[in-house]
PDB file of N, CA, C, O and CB in Angstrom:
ATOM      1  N   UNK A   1     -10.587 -45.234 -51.147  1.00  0.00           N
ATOM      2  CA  UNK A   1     -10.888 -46.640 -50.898  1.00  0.00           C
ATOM      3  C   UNK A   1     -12.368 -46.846 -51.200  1.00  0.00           C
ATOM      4  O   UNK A   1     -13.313 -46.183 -50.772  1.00  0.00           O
ATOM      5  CB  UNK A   1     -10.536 -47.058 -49.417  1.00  0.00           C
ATOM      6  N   UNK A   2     -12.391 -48.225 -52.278  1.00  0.00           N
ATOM      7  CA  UNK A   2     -13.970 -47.880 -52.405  1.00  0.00           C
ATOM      8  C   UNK A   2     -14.629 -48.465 -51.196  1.00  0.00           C
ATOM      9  O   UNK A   2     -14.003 -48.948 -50.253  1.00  0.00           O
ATOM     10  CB  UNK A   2     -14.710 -48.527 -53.802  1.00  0.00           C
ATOM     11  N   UNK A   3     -16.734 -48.350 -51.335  1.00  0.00           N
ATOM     12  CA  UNK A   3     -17.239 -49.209 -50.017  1.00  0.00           C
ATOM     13  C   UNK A   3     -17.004 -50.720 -49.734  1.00  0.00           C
ATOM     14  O   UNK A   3     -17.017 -51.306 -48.652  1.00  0.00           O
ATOM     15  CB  UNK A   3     -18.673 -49.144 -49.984  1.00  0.00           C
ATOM     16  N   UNK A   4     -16.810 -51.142 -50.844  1.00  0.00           N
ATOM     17  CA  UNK A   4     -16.368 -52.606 -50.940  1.00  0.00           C
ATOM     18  C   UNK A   4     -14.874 -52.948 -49.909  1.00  0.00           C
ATOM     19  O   UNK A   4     -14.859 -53.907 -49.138  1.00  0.00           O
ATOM     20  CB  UNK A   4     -16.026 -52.904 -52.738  1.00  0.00           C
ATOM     21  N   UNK A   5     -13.824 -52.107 -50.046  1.00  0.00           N
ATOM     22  CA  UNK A   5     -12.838 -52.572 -49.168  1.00  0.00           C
ATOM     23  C   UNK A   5     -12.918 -52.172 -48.305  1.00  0.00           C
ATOM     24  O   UNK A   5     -12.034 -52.577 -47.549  1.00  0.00           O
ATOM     25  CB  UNK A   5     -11.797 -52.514 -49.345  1.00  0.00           C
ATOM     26  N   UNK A   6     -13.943 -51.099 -47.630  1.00  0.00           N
ATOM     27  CA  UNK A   6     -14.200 -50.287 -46.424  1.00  0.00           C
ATOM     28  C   UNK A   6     -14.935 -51.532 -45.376  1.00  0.00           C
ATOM     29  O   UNK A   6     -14.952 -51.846 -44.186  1.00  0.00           O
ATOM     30  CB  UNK A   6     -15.319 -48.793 -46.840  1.00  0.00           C
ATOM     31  N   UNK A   7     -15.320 -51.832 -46.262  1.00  0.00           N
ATOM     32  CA  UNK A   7     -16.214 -53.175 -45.504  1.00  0.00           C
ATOM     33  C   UNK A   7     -15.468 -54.448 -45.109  1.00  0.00           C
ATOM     34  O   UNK A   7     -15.763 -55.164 -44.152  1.00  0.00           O
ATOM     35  CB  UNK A   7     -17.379 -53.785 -46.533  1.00  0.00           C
ATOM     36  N   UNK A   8     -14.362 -54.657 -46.056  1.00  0.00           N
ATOM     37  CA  UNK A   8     -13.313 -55.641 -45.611  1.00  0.00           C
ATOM     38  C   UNK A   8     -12.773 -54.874 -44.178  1.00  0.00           C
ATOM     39  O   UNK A   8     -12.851 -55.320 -43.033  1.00  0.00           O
ATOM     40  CB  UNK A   8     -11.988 -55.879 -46.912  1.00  0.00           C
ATOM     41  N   UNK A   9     -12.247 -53.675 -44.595  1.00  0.00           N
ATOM     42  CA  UNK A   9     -11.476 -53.372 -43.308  1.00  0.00           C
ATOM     43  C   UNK A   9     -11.939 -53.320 -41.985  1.00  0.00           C
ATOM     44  O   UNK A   9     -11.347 -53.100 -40.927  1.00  0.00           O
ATOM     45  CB  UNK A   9     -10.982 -52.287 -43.399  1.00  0.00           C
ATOM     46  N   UNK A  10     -13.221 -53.586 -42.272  1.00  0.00           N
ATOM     47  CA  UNK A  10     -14.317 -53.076 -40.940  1.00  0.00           C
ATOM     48  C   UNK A  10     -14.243 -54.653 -40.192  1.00  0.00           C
ATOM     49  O   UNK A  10     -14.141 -54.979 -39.009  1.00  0.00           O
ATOM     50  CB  UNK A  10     -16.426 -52.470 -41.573  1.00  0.00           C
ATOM     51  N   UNK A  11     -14.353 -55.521 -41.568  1.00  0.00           N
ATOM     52  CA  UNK A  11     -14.986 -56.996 -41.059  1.00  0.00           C
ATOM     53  C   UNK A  11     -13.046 -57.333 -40.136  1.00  0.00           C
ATOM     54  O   UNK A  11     -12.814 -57.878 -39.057  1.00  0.00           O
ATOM     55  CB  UNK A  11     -15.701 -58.567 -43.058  1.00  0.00           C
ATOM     56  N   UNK A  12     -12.312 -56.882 -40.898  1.00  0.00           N
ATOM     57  CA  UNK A  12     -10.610 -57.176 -40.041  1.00  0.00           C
ATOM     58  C   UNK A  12     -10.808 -56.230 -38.452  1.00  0.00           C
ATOM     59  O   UNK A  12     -10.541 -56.529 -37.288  1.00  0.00           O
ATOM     60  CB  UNK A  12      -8.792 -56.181 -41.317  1.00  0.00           C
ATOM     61  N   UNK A  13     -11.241 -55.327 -38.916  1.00  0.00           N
ATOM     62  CA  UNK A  13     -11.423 -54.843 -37.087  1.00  0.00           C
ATOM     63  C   UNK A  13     -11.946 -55.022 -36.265  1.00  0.00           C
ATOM     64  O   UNK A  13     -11.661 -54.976 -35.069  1.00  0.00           O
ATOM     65  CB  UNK A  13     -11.667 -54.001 -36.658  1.00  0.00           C
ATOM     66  N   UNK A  14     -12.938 -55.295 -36.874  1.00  0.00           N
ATOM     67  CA  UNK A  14     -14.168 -56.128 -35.673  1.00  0.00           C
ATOM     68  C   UNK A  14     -13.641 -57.320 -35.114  1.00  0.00           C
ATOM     69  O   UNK A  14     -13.725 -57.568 -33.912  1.00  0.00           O
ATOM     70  CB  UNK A  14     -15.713 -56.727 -36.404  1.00  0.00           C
ATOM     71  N   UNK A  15     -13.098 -58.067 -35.947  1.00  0.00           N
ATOM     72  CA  UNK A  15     -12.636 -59.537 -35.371  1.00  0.00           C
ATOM     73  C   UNK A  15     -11.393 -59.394 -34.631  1.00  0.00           C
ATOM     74  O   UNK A  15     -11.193 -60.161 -33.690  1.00  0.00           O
ATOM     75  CB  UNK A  15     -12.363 -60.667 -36.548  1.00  0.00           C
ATOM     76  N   UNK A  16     -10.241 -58.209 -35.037  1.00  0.00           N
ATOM     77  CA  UNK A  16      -9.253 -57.666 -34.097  1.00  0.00           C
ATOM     78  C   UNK A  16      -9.842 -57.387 -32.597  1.00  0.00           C
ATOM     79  O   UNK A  16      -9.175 -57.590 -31.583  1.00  0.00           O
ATOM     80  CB  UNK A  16      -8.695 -56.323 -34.722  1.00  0.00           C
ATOM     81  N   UNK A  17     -10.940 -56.981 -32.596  1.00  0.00           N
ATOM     82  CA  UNK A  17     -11.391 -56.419 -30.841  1.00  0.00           C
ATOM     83  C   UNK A  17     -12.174 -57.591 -30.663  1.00  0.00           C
ATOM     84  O   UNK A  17     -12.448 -57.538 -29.464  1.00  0.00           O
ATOM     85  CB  UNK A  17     -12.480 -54.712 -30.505  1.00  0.00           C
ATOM     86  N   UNK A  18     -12.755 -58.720 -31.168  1.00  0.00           N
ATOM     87  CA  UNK A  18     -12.968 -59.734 -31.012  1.00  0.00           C
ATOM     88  C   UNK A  18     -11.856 -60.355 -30.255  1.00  0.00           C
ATOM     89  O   UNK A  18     -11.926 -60.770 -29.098  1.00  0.00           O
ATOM     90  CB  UNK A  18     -13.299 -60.168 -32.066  1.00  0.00           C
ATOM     91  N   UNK A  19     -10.940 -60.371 -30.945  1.00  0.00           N
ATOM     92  CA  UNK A  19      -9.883 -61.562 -30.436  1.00  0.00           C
ATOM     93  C   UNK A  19      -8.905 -60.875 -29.635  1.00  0.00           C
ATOM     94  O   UNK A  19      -7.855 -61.433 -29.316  1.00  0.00           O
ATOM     95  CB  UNK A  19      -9.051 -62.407 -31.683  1.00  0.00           C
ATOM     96  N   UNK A  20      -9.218 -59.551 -29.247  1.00  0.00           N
ATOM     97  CA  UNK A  20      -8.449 -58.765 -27.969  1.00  0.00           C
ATOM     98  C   UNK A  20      -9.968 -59.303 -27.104  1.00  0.00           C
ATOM     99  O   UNK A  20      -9.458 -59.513 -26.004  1.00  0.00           O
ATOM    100  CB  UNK A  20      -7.989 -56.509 -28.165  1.00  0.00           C
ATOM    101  N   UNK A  21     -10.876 -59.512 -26.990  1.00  0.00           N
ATOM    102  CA  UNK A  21     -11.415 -59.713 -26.049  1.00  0.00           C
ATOM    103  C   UNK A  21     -11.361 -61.088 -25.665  1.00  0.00           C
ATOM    104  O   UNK A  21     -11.519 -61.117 -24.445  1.00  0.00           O
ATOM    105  CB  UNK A  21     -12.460 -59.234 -26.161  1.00  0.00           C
ATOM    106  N   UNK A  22     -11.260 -61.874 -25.975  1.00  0.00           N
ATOM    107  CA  UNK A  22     -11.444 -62.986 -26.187  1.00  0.00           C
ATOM    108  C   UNK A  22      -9.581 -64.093 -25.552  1.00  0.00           C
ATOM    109  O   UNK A  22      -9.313 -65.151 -24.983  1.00  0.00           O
ATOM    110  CB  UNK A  22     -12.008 -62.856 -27.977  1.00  0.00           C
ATOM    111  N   UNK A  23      -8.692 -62.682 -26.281  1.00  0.00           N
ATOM    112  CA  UNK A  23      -7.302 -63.245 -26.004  1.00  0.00           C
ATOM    113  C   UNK A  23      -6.344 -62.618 -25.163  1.00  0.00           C
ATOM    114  O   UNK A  23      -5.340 -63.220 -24.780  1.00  0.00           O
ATOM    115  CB  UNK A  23      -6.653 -63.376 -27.123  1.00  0.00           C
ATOM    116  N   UNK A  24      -6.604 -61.419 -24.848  1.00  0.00           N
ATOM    117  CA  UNK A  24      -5.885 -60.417 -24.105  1.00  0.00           C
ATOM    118  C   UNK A  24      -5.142 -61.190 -22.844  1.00  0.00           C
ATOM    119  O   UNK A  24      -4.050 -60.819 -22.414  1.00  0.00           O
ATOM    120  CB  UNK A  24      -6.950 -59.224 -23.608  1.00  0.00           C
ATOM    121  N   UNK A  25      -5.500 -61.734 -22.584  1.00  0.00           N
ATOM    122  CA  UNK A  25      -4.644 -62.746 -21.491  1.00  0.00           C
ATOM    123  C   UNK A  25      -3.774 -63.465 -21.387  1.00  0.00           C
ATOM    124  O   UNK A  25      -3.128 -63.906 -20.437  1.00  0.00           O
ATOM    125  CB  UNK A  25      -5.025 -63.435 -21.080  1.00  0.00           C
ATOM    126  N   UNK A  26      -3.751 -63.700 -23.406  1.00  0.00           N
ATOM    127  CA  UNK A  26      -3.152 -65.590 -23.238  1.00  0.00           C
ATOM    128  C   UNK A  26      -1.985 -64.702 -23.978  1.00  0.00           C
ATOM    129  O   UNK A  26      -2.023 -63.493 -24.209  1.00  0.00           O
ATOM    130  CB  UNK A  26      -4.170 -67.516 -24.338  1.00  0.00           C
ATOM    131  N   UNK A  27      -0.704 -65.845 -24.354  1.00  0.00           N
ATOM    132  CA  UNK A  27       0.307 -65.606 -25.354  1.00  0.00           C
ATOM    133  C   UNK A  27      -0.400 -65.629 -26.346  1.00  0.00           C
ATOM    134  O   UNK A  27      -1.433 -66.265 -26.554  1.00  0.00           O
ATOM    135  CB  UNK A  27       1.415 -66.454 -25.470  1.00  0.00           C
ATOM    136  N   UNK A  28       0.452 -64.547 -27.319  1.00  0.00           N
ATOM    137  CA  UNK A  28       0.388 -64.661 -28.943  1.00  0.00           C
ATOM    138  C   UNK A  28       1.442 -64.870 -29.820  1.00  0.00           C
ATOM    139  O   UNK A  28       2.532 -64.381 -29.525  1.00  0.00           O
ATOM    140  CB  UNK A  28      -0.080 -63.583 -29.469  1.00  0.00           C
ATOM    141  N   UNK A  29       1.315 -65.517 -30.860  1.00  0.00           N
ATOM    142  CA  UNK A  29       2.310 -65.398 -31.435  1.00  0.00           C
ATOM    143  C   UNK A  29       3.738 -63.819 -31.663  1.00  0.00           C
ATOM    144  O   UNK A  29       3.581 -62.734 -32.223  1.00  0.00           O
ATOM    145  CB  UNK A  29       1.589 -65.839 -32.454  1.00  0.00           C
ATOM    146  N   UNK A  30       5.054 -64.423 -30.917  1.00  0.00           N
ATOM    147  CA  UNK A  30       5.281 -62.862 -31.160  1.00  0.00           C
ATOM    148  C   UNK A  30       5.641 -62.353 -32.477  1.00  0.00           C
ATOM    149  O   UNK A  30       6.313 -61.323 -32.415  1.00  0.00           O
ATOM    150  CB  UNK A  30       6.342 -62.373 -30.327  1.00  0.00           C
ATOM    151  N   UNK A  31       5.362 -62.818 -33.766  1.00  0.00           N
ATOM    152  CA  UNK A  31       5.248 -61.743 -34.756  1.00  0.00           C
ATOM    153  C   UNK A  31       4.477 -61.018 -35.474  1.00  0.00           C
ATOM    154  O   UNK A  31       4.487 -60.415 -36.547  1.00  0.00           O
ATOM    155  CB  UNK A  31       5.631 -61.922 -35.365  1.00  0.00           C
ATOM    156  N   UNK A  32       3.490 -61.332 -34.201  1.00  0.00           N
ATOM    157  CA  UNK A  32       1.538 -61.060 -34.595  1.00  0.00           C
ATOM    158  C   UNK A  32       1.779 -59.459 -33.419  1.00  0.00           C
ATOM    159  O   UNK A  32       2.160 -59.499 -32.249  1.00  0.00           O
ATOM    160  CB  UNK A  32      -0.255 -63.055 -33.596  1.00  0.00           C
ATOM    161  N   UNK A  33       1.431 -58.276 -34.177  1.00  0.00           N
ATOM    162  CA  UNK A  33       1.303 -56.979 -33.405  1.00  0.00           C
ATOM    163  C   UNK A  33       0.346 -56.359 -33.677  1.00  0.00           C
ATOM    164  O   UNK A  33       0.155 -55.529 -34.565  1.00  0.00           O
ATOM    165  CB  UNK A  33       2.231 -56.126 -33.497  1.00  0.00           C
ATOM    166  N   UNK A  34      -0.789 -57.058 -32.305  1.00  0.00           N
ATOM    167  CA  UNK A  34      -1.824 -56.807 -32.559  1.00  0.00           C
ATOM    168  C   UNK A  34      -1.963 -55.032 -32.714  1.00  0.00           C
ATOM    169  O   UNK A  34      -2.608 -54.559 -33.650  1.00  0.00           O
ATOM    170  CB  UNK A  34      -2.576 -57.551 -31.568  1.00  0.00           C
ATOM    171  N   UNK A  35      -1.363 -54.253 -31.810  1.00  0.00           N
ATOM    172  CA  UNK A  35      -1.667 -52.752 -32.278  1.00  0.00           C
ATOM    173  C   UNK A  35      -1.811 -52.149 -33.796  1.00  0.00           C
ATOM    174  O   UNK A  35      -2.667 -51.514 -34.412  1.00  0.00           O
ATOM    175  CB  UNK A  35      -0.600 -51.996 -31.743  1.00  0.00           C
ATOM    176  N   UNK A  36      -0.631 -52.640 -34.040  1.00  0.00           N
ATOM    177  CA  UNK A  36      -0.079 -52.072 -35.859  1.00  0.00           C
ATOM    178  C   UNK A  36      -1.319 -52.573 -36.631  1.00  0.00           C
ATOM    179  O   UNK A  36      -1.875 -51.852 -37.460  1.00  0.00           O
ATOM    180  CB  UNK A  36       1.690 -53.041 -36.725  1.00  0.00           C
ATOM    181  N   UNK A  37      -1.785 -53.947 -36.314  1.00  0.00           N
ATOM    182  CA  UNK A  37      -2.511 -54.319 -36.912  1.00  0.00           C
ATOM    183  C   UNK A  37      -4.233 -53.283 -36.852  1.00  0.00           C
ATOM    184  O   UNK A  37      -4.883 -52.622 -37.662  1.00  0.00           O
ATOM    185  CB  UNK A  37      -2.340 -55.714 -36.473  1.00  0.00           C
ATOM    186  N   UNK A  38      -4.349 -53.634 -35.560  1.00  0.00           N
ATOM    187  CA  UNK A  38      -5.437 -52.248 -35.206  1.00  0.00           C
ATOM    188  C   UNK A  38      -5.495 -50.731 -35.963  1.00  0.00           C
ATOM    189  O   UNK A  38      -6.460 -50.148 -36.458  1.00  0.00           O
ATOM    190  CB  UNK A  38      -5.099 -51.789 -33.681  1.00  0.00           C
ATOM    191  N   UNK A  39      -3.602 -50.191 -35.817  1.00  0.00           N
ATOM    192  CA  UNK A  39      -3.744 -48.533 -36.171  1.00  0.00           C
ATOM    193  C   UNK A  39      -3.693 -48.998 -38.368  1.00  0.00           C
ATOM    194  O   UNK A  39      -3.957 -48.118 -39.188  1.00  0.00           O
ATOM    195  CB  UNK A  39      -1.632 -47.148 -35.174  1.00  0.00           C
ATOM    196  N   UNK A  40      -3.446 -49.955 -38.651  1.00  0.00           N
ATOM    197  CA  UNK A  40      -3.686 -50.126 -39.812  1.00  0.00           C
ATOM    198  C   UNK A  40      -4.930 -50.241 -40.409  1.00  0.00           C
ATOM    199  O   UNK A  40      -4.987 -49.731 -41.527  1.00  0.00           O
ATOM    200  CB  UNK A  40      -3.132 -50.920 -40.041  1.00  0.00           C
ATOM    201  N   UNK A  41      -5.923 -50.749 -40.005  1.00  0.00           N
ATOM    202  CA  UNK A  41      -7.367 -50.529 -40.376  1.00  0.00           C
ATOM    203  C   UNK A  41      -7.849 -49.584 -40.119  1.00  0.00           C
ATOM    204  O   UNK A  41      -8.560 -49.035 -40.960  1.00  0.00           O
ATOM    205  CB  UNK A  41      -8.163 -51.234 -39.993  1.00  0.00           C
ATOM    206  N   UNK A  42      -7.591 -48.839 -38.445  1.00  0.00           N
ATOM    207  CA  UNK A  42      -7.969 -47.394 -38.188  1.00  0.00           C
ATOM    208  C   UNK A  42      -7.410 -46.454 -39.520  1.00  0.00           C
ATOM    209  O   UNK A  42      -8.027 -45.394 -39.630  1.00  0.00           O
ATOM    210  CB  UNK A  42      -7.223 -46.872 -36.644  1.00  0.00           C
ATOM    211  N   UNK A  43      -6.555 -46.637 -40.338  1.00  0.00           N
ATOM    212  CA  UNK A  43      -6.162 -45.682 -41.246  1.00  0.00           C
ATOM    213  C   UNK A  43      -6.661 -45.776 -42.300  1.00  0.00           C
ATOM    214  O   UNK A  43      -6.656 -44.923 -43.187  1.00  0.00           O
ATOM    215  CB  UNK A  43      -5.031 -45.595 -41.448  1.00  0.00           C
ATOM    216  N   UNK A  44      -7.256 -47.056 -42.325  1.00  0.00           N
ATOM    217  CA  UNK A  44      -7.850 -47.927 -43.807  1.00  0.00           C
ATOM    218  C   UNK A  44      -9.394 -46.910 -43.574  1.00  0.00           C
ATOM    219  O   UNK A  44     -10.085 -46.266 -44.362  1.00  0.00           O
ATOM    220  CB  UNK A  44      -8.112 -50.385 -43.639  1.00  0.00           C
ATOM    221  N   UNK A  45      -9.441 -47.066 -42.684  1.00  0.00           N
ATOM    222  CA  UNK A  45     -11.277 -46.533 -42.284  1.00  0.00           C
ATOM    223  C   UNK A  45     -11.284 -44.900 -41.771  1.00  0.00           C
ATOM    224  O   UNK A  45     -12.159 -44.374 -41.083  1.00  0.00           O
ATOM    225  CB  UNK A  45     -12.095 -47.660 -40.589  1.00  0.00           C
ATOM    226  N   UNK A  46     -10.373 -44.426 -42.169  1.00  0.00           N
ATOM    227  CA  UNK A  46      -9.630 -42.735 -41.485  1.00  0.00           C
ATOM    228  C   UNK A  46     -10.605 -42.673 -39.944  1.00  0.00           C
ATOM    229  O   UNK A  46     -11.569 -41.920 -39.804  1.00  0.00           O
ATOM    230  CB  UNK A  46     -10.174 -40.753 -42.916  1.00  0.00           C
ATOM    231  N   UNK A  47     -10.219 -43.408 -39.134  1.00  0.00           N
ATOM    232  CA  UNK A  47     -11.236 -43.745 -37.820  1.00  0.00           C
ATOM    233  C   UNK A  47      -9.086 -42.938 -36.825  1.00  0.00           C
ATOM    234  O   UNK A  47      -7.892 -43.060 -37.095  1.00  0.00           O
ATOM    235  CB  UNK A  47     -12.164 -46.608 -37.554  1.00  0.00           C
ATOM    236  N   UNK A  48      -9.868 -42.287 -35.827  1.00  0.00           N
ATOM    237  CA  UNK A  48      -8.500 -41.879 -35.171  1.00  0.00           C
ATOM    238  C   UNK A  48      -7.969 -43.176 -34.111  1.00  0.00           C
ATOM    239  O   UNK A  48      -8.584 -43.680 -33.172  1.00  0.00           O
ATOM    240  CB  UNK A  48      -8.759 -40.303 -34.211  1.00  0.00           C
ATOM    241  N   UNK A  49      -6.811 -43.449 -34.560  1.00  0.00           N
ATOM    242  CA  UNK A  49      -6.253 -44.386 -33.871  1.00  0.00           C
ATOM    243  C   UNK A  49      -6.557 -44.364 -32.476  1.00  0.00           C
ATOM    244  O   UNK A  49      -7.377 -45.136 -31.979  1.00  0.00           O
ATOM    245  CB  UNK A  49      -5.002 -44.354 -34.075  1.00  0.00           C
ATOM    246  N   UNK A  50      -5.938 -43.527 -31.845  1.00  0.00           N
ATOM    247  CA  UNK A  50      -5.723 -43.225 -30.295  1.00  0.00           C
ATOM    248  C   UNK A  50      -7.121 -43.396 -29.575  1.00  0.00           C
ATOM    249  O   UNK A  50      -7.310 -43.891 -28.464  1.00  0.00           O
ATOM    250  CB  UNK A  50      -5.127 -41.607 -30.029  1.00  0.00           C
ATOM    251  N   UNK A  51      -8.181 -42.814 -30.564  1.00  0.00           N
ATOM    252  CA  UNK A  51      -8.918 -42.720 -29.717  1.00  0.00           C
ATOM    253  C   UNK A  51     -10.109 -44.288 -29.852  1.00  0.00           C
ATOM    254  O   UNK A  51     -10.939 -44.673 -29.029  1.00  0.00           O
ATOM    255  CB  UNK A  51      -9.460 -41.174 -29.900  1.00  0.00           C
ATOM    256  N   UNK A  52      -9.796 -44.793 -31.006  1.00  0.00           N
ATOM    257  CA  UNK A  52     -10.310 -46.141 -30.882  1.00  0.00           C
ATOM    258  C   UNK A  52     -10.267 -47.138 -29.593  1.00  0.00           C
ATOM    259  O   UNK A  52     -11.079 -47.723 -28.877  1.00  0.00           O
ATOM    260  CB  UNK A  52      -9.684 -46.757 -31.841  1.00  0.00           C
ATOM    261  N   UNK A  53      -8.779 -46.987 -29.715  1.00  0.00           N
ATOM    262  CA  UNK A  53      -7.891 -48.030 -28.676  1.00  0.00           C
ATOM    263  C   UNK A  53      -8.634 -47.466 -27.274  1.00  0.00           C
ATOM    264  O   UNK A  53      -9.077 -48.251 -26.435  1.00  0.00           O
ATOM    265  CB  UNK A  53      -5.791 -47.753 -28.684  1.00  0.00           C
ATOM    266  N   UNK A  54      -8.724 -45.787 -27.107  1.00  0.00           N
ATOM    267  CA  UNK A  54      -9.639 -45.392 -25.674  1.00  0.00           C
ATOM    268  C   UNK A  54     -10.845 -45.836 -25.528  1.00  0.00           C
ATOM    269  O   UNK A  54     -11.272 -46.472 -24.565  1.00  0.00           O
ATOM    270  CB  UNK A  54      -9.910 -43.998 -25.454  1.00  0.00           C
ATOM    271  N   UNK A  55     -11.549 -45.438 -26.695  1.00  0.00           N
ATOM    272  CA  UNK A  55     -13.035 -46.409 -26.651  1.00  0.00           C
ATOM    273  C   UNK A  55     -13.193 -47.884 -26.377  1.00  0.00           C
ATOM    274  O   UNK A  55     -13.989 -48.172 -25.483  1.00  0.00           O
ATOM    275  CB  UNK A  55     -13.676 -46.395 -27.962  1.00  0.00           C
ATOM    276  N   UNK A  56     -12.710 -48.647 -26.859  1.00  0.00           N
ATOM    277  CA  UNK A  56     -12.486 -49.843 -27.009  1.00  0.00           C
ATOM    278  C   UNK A  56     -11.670 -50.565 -25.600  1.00  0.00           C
ATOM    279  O   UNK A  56     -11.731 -51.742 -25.245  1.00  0.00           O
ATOM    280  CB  UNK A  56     -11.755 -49.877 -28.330  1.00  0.00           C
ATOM    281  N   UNK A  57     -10.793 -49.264 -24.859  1.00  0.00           N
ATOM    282  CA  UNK A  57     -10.265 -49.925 -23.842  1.00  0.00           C
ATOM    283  C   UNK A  57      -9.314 -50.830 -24.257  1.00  0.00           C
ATOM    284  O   UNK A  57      -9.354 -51.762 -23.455  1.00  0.00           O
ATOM    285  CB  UNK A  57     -11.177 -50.502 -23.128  1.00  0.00           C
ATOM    286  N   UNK A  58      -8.376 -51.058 -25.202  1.00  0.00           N
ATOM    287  CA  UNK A  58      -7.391 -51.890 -25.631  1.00  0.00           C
ATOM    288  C   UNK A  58      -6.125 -51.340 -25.163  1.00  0.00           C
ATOM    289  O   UNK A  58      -5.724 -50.295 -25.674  1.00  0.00           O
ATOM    290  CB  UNK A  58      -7.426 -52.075 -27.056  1.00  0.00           C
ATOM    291  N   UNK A  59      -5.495 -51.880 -24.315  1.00  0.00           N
ATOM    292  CA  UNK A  59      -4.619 -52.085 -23.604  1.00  0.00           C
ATOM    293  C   UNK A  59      -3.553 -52.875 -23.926  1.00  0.00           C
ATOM    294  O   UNK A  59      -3.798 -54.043 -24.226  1.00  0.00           O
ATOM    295  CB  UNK A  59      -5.064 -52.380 -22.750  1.00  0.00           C
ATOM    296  N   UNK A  60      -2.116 -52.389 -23.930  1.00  0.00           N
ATOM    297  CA  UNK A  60      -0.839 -53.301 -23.910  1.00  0.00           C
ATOM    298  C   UNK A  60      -0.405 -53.720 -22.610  1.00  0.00           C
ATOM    299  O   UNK A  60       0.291 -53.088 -21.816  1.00  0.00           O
ATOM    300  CB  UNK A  60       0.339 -52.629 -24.520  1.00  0.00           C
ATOM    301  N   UNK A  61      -0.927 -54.925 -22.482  1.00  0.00           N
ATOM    302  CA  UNK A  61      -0.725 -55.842 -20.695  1.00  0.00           C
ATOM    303  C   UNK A  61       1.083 -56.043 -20.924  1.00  0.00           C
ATOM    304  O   UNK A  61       1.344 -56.318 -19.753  1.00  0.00           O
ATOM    305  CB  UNK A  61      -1.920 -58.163 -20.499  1.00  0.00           C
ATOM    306  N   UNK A  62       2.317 -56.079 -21.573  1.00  0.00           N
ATOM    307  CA  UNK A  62       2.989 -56.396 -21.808  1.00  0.00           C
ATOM    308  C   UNK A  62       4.403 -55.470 -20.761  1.00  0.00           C
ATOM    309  O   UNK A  62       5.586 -55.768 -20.923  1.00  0.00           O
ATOM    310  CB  UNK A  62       2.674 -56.473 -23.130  1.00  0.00           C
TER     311      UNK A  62
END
């Protein structure tokens, strides 16, 4: 992946833990999954899934 899409994927994750902070409370659309969406950039950026979501404290309230 070159740095150019590394940087897209970064700018999609950042705004993912943005809008888990921001939304974690409310309804979401249900065909919006926010995880998949998360472990998909974690793979885009070879960043370890599991342990993002620990850092980050992202939680399935569901």
């Amino acid at each position: 992946m070159g740095a150019t899409n590394k940087v897209k994927a970064f700018k999609e994750l950042f705004e993912l833990v943005i809008f888990y902070s921001e939304n974690r409370d409310l309804p979401v659309d249900p065909d919006f999954n926010f995880f998949k969406e998360v472990e998909f950039y974690c793979n885009q950026l070879d960043l370890n899934y599991e342990e993002f979501k620990e850092t980050f404290e992202l939680k399935d309230f569901f």
